XYZ file of C-alpha atoms in Angstrom:
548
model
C 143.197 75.511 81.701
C 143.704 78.755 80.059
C 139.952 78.873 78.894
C 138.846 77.608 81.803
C 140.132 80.417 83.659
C 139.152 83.004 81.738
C 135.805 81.649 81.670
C 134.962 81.591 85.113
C 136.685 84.753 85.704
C 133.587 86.271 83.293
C 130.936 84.329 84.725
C 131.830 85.276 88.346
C 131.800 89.048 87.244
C 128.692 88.655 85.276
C 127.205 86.797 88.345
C 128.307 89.484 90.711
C 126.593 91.974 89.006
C 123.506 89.871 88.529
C 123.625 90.678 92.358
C 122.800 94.504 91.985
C 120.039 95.859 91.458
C 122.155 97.598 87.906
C 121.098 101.206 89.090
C 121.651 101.744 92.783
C 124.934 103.158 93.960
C 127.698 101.226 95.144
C 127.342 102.975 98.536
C 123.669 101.601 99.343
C 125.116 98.401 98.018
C 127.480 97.886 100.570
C 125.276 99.067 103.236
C 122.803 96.715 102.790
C 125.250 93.730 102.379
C 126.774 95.030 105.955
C 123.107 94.976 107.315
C 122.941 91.200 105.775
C 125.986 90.495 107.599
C 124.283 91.923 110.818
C 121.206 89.952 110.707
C 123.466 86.651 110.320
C 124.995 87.532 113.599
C 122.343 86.141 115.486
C 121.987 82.723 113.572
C 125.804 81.940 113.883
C 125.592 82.487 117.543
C 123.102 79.790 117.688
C 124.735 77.581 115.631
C 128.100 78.508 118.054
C 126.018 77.657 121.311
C 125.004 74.671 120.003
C 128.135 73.113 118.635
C 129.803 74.486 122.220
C 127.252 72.773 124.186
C 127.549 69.442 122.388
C 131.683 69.252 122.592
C 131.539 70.591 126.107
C 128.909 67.404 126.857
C 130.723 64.704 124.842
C 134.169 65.573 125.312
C 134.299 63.480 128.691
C 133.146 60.649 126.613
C 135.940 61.484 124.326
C 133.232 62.012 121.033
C 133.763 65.605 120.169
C 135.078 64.689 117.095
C 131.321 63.431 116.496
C 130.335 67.234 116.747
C 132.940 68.047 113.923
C 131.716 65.408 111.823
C 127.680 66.157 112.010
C 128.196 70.037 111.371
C 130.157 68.845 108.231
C 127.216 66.928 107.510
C 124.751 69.955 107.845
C 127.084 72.286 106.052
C 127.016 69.248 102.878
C 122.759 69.063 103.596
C 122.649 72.916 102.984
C 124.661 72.946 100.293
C 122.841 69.999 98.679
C 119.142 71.506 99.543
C 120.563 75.313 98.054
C 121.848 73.468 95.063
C 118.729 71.882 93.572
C 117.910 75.234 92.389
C 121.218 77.138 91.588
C 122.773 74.003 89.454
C 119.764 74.452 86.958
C 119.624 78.131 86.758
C 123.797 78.245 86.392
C 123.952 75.478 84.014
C 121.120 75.600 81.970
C 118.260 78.042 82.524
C 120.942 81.433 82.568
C 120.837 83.511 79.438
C 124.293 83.271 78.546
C 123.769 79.306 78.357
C 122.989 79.463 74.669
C 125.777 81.728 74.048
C 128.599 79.600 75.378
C 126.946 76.548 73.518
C 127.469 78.096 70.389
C 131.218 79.045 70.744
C 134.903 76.685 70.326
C 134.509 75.087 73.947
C 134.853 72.155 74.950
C 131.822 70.824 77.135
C 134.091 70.122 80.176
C 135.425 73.822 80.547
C 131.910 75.606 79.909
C 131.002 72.781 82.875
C 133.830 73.329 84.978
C 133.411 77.256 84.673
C 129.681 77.324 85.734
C 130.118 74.157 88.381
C 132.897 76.766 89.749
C 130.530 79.837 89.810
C 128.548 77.643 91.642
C 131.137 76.531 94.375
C 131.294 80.679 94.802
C 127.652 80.944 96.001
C 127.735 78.058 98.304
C 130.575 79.521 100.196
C 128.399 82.178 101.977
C 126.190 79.276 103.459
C 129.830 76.758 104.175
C 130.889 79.865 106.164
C 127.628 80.398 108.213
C 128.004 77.177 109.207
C 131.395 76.165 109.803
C 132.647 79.247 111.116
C 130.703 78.892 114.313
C 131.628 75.285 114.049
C 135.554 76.052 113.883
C 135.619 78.615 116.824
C 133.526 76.846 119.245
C 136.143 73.381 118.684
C 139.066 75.343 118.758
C 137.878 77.208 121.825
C 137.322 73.708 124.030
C 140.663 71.965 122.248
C 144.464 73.012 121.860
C 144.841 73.982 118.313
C 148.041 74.992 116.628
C 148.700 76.285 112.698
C 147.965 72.962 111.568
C 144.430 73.314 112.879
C 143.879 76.408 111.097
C 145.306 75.240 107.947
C 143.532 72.358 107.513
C 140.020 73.931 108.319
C 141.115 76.502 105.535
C 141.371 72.876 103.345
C 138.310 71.512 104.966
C 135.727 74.676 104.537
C 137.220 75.586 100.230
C 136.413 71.962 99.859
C 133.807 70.629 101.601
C 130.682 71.926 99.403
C 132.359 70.343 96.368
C 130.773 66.868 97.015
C 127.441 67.611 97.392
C 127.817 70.121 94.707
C 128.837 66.948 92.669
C 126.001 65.028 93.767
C 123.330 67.985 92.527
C 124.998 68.513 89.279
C 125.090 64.650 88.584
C 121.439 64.326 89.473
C 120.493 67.322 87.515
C 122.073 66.622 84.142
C 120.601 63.032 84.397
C 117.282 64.865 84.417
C 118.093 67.341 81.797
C 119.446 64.715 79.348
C 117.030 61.553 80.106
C 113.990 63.394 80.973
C 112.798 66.353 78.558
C 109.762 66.835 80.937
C 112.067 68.910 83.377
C 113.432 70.835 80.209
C 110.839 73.545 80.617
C 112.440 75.578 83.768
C 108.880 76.278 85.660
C 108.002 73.125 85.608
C 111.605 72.014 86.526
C 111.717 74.992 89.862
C 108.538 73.802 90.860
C 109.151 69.848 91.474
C 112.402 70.661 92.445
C 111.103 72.966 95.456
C 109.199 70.665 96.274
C 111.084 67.980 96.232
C 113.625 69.495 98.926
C 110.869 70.571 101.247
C 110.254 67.104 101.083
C 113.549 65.950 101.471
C 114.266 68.444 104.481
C 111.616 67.343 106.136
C 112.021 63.992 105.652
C 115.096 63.924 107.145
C 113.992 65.866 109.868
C 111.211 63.152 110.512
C 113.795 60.462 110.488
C 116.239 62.023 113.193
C 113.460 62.842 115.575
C 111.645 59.414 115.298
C 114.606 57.484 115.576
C 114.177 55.915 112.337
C 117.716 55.924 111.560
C 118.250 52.215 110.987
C 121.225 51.652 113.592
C 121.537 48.976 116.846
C 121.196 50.923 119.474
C 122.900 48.583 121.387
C 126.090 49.563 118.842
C 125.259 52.930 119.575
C 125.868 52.798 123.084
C 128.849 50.443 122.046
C 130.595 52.891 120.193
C 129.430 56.118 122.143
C 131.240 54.536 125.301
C 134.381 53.253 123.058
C 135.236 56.815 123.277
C 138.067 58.245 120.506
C 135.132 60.058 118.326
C 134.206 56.334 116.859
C 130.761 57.761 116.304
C 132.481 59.707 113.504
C 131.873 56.719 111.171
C 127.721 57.783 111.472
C 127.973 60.498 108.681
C 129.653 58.567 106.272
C 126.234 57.384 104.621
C 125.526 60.271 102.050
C 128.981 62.122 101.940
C 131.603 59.665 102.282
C 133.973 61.516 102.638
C 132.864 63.433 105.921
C 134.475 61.363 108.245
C 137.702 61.459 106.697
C 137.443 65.046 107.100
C 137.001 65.215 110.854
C 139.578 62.691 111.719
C 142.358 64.709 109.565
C 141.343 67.897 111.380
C 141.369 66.137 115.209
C 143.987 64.704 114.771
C 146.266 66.839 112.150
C 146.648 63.490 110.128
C 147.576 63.933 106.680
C 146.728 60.450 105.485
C 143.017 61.284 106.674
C 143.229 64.474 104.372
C 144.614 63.240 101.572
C 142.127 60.334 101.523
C 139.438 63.060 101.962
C 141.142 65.027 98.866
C 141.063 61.837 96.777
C 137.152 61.395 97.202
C 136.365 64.723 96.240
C 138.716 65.037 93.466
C 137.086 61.175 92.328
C 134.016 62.845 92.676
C 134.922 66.044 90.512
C 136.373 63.515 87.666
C 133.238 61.608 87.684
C 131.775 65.288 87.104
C 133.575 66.067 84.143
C 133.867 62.861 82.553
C 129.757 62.352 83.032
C 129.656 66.595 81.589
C 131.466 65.204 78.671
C 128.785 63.306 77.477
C 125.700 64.883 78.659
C 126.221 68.245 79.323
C 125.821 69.551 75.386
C 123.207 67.220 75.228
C 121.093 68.355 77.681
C 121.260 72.006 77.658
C 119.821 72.035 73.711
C 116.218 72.383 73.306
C 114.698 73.758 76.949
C 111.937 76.194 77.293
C 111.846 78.883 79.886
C 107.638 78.591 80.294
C 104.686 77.329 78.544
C 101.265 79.788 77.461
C 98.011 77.796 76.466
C 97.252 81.567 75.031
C 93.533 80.578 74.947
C 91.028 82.931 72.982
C 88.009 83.983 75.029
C 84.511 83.469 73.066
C 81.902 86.059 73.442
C 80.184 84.765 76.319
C 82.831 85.100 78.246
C 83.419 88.486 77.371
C 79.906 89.059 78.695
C 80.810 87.557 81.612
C 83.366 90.034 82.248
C 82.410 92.621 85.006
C 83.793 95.654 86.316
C 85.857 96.317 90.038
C 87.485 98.983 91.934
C 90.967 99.410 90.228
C 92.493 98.582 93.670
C 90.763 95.288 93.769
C 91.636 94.660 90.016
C 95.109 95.123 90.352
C 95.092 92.910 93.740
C 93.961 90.286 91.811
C 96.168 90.538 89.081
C 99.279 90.387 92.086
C 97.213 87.364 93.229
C 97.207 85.526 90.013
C 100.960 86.277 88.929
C 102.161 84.656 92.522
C 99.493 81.162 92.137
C 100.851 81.194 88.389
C 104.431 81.501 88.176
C 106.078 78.595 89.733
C 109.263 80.193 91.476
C 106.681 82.798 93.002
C 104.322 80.445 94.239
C 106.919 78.188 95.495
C 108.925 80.815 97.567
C 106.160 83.162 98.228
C 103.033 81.525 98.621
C 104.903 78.303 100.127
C 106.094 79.838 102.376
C 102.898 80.788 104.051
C 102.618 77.176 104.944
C 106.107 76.375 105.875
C 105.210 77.015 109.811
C 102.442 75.702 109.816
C 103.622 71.930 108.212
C 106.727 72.236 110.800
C 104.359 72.829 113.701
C 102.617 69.354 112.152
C 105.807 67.623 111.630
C 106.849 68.811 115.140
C 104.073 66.880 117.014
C 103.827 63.859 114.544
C 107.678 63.210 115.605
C 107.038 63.569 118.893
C 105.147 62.135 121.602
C 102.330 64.934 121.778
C 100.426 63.143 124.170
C 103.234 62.424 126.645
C 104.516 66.140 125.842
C 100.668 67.308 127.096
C 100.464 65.400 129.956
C 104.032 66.694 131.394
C 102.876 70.332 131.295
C 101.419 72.101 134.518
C 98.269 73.371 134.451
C 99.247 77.210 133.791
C 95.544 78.657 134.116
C 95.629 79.919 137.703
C 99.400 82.005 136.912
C 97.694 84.190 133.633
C 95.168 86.153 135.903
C 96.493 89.954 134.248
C 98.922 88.860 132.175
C 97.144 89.014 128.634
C 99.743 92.320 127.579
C 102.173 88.866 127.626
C 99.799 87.416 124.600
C 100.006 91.186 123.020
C 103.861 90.922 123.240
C 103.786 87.636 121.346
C 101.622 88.711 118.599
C 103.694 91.317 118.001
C 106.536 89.452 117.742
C 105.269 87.132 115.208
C 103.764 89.473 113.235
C 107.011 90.994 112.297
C 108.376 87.599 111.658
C 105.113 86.126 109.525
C 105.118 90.003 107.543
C 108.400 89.125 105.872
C 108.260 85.614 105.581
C 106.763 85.118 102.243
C 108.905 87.948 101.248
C 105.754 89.336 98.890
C 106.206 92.691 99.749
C 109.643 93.049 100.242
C 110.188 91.934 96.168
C 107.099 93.720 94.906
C 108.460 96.168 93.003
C 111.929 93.950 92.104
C 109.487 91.349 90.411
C 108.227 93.836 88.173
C 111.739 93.804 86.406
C 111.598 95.243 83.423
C 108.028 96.155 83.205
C 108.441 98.688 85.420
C 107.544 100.943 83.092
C 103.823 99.159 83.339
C 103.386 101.089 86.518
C 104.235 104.485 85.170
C 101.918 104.920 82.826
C 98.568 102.979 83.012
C 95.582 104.782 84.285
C 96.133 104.006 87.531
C 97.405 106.391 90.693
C 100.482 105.209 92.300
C 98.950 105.137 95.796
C 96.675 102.826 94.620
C 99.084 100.571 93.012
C 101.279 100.691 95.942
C 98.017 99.514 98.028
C 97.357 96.272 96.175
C 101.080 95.338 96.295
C 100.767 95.560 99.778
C 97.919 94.274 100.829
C 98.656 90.888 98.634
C 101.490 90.620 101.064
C 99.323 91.696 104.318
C 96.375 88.930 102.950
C 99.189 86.042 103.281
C 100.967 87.119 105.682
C 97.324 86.789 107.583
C 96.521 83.331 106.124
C 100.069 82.034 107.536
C 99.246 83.759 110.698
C 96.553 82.449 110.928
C 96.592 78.561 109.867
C 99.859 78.357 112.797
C 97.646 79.974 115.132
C 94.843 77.443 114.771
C 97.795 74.637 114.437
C 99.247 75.817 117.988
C 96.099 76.080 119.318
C 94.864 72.478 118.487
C 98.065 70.775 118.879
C 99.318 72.387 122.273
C 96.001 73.974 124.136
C 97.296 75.507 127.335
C 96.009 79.041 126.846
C 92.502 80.731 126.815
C 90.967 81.436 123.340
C 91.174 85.099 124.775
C 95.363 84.807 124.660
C 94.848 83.573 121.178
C 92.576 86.036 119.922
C 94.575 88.673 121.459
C 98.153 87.413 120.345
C 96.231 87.326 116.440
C 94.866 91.235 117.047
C 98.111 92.600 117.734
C 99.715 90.393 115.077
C 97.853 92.367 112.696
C 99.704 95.446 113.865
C 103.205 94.811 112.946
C 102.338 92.605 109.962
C 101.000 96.022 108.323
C 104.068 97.524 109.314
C 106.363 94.763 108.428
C 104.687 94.250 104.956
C 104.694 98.538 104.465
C 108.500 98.711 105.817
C 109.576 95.858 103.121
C 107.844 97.248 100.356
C 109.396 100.834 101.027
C 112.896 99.148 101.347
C 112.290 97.369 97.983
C 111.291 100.799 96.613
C 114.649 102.615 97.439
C 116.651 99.041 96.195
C 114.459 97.141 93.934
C 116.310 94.912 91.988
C 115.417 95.450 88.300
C 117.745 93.493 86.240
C 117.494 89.678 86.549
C 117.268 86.984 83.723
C 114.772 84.970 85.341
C 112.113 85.178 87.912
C 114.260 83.194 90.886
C 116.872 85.962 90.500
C 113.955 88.429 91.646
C 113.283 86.691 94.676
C 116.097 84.717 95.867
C 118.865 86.775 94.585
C 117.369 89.844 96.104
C 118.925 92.289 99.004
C 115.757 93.776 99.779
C 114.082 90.636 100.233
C 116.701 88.938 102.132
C 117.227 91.987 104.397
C 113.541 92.261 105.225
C 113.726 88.852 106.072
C 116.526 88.890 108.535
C 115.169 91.748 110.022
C 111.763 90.954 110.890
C 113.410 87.628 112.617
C 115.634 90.023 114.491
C 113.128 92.184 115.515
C 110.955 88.970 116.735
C 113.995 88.115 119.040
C 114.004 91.413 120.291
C 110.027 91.483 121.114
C 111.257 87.809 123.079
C 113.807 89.253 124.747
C 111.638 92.629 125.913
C 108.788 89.489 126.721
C 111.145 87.674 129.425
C 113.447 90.703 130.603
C 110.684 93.178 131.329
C 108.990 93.151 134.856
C 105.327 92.937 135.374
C 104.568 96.811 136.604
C 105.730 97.976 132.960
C 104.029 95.303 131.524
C 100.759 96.728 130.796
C 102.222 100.563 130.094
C 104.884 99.202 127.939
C 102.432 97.171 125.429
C 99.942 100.032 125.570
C 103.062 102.367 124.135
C 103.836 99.676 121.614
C 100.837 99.188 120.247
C 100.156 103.004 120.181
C 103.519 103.476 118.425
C 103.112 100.977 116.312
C 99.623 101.795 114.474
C 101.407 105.177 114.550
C 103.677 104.219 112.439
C 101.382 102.073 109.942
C 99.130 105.217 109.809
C 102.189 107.451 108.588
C 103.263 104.440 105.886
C 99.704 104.437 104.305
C 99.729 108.019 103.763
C 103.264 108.973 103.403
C 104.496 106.376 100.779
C 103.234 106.968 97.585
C 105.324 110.362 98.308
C 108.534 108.567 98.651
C 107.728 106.042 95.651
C 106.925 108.752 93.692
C 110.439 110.355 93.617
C 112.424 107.099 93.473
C 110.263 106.044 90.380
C 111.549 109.659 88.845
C 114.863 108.115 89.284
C 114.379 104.451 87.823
């Protein structure tokens, strides 16, 4: 226990500082972590609106203990869907991996220690979830200590399961199946094997594929006393345990909850035992065919603008390297295959047929279509998160940008425009996907919504990259680190979501005789301010590269 302690007590500190960017001050640190905390504000209040809404509807039918149960179940889903990736990188693909393996531990503790490291990340996304959760039942129910105690219990032990489940699946794959030893190859299926999962599951709620009677359904929804708890026992058993020892402050319900998941964290380390050592000898980080060009290839080879050459070069390091093309480039298509699985789980037709004809009410209203294009251009500049991890990604090579022949302006323009180019293409492919799939408006609303996208996906993709200038995040052991481990990247994120809800909210609040004069001054301001990032920030980068 000893070891095991003192273990995880270095991993969590090394992991904690794998955080920082190793150069910043503690100061912008914290900052920027209270701005993260900001931007989740919005998200939990949805999530609190929803669960509130749902126990204020099925609390007459005595089933609010059915709310309880299915946020459990989308607090375990996250915490599954995060895990794919963070299992592998803790366990095996992390530097210090080899290190450990070669000193007097037993495979259990090194296991325990990362698993625990783990458990540490997954708490952020437990809380987002189950905090809203928490307050909204506690705020429709009488709740005593009890309560409060046992959702303590409930939230430092609920992401162990599926935690379980991940680490199971993963050292199976690691010790049976040296294919997924070389860690591109392994991030790559692996992403995609949770977008498919994700939406899989997202196709089977809204179809109603969900193999149940509905006649038991309505059965057990009129039964009343939450028996539609027992749903969400199918993946993680041990769910509705959970729910019923927190309803009802029943401590037979929690300790048969305990004994799953400490069942589940035996099978762990007895499984670890055996196949842990096993499968963390002998992986690869990436593979290099290192082919030799001949000499008519060489005299193939013809000469560009260095702006274009070095956009290319950003072009071919995100198609090539799998964790960049999974989270960058992927996500330039993530909109438009929800928008897809949208209408092929619902009745489109039916959907089309129920809307009014809306033509005769948009006679001067196209500043509406401005507003909206503006709005998603802030949100589709930061999705990929290209920009915003530009200069992170760069890592240690930053010196690469310092000294080849090369102005930093110009440097700084390729970065950014390989962020503008995709944030365009997603634009664009949802634009044509809403426009197929749900036409109510005039080509003219659509054309003008993707003009004025343009606007604030400049400034989006220039704001990011300045961001990721002042904290770039320079010390990471493996590509993932750059981009999912990254403030900058997850703050530009958040942000530009934020800042689309506040273009909404201006959209519905703001009445039609400052319409026009109101998206005239935005549009104005904001080609402003894109003019003043293309000429001012090569000035900026040029003393905070002085300092790195």
């Amino acid at each position: 226990m000893r070891k095991y302690l003192s273990l995880t007590r270095v991993l969590l500190k090394n992991s904690m500082g794998m955080m920082s960017d190793g150069k910043s001050k503690k100061t912008l640190n914290v900052i920027l972590y209270g701005v993260l905390a900001l931007c989740m504000i919005p998200l939990s209040f949805t999530l609190y609106m929803m669960f509130d809404t749902a126990i204020v509807q099925l609390q007459a039918l005595q089933q609010e203990g059915a709310v309880l149960a299915l946020g459990f179940h989308l607090s375990s889903l996250v915490t599954f869907l995060f895990s794919i990736f963070l299992i592998p990188s803790i366990f095996y693909f992390s530097k210090d991996s080899e290190t450990l393996l070669s000193l007097p531990l037993p495979p259990q503790t090194i296991l325990s220690a990362k698993f625990s490291v783990c458990l540490a990340y997954e708490y952020a996304f437990t809380l987002i979830v189950l905090a809203p959760l928490f307050i909204a039942y506690a705020s429709n129910t009488v709740i005593g200590i009890p309560y409060v105690l046992l959702a303590l219990v409930i939230f430092i032990t609920l992401p162990i399961y599926p935690l379980v489940l991940s680490s199971i699946i993963t050292m199976l794959l690691m010790r049976f199946v040296p294919f997924f030893k070389n860690r591109d190859r392994f991030n790559m299926i692996a992403g995609i094997l949770s977008i498919v999962l994700a939406f899989s599951f997202s196709f089977a709620m809204n179809s109603g594929t969900i193999s149940e009677d509905p006649n038991a359904l309505i059965t057990m929804l009129v039964a009343g006393h939450n028996s539609m708890i027992s749903l969400f026992s199918k993946i993680f058993p041990a769910i509705p345990f959970a729910a019923e020892a927190l309803i009802g402050s029943d401590v037979v319900q929690l300790a048969l909850y305990i004994l799953i998941t400490c069942a589940a964290l035996a099978v762990l380390v007895i499984l670890g035992k055996w196949l842990y050592f096993k499968g963390a000898i002998g992986f690869s980080e990436t593979k290099s065919s290192r082919k030799e060009l001949s000499a008519k290839e060489f005299a193939r080879v013809s000469r560009h603008s260095k702006v274009r050459t070095y956009l290319i070069k950003e072009l071919r390091l995100l198609v090539r390297t799998p964790v960049y093309a999974l989270n960058c480039i992927g996500m330039c298509l993530l909109m438009p295959i929800m928008l897809l699985v949208i209408f092929m789980t619902a009745d489109a037709d039916v959907l089309l047929q129920q809307l009014p004809d809306i033509t005769p009410y948009l006679d001067g209203m196209l500043p509406y279509a401005v507003l909206v294009g503006m709005a998603s251009g802030f949100l589709f500049s930061n999705l990929n998160m290209i920009s915003s991890t530009a200069i992170s990604r760069e890592g240690s090579n930053l010196s690469f940008m310092k000294y080849i022949p090369m102005s930093l302006k110009q440097q700084l323009q390729a970065k950014v425009v390989s962020g503008i180019l995709m944030s365009v293409i997603s634009m664009l492919l949802t634009l044509l996907c809403v426009y197929f799939l749900l036409p109510i408006f005039p080509l003219t609303w659509y054309f003008a919504a993707a003009a004025a996208s343009l606007i604030t996906i400049v400034l989006g993709n220039y704001a990011s990259l300045a961001l990721d200038i002042l904290h770039p995040k320079l010390v990471w052991e493996q590509e993932a680190a750059a981009v999912k481990q990254n403030m900058s990247g997850i703050v530009s994120m958040l942000a530009s979501m934020a800042l689309c809800v506040l273009f909404c909210i201006v959209l519905f609040i703001l009445p039609d005789d400052f319409l026009l004069l109101t998206t005239a001054g935005m549009v104005i301001a904001g080609i402003v301010i894109d003019v003043v990032f293309y000429m001012r920030l090569d000035r900026f980068a040029q003393k905070r590269f002085d300092q790195l």
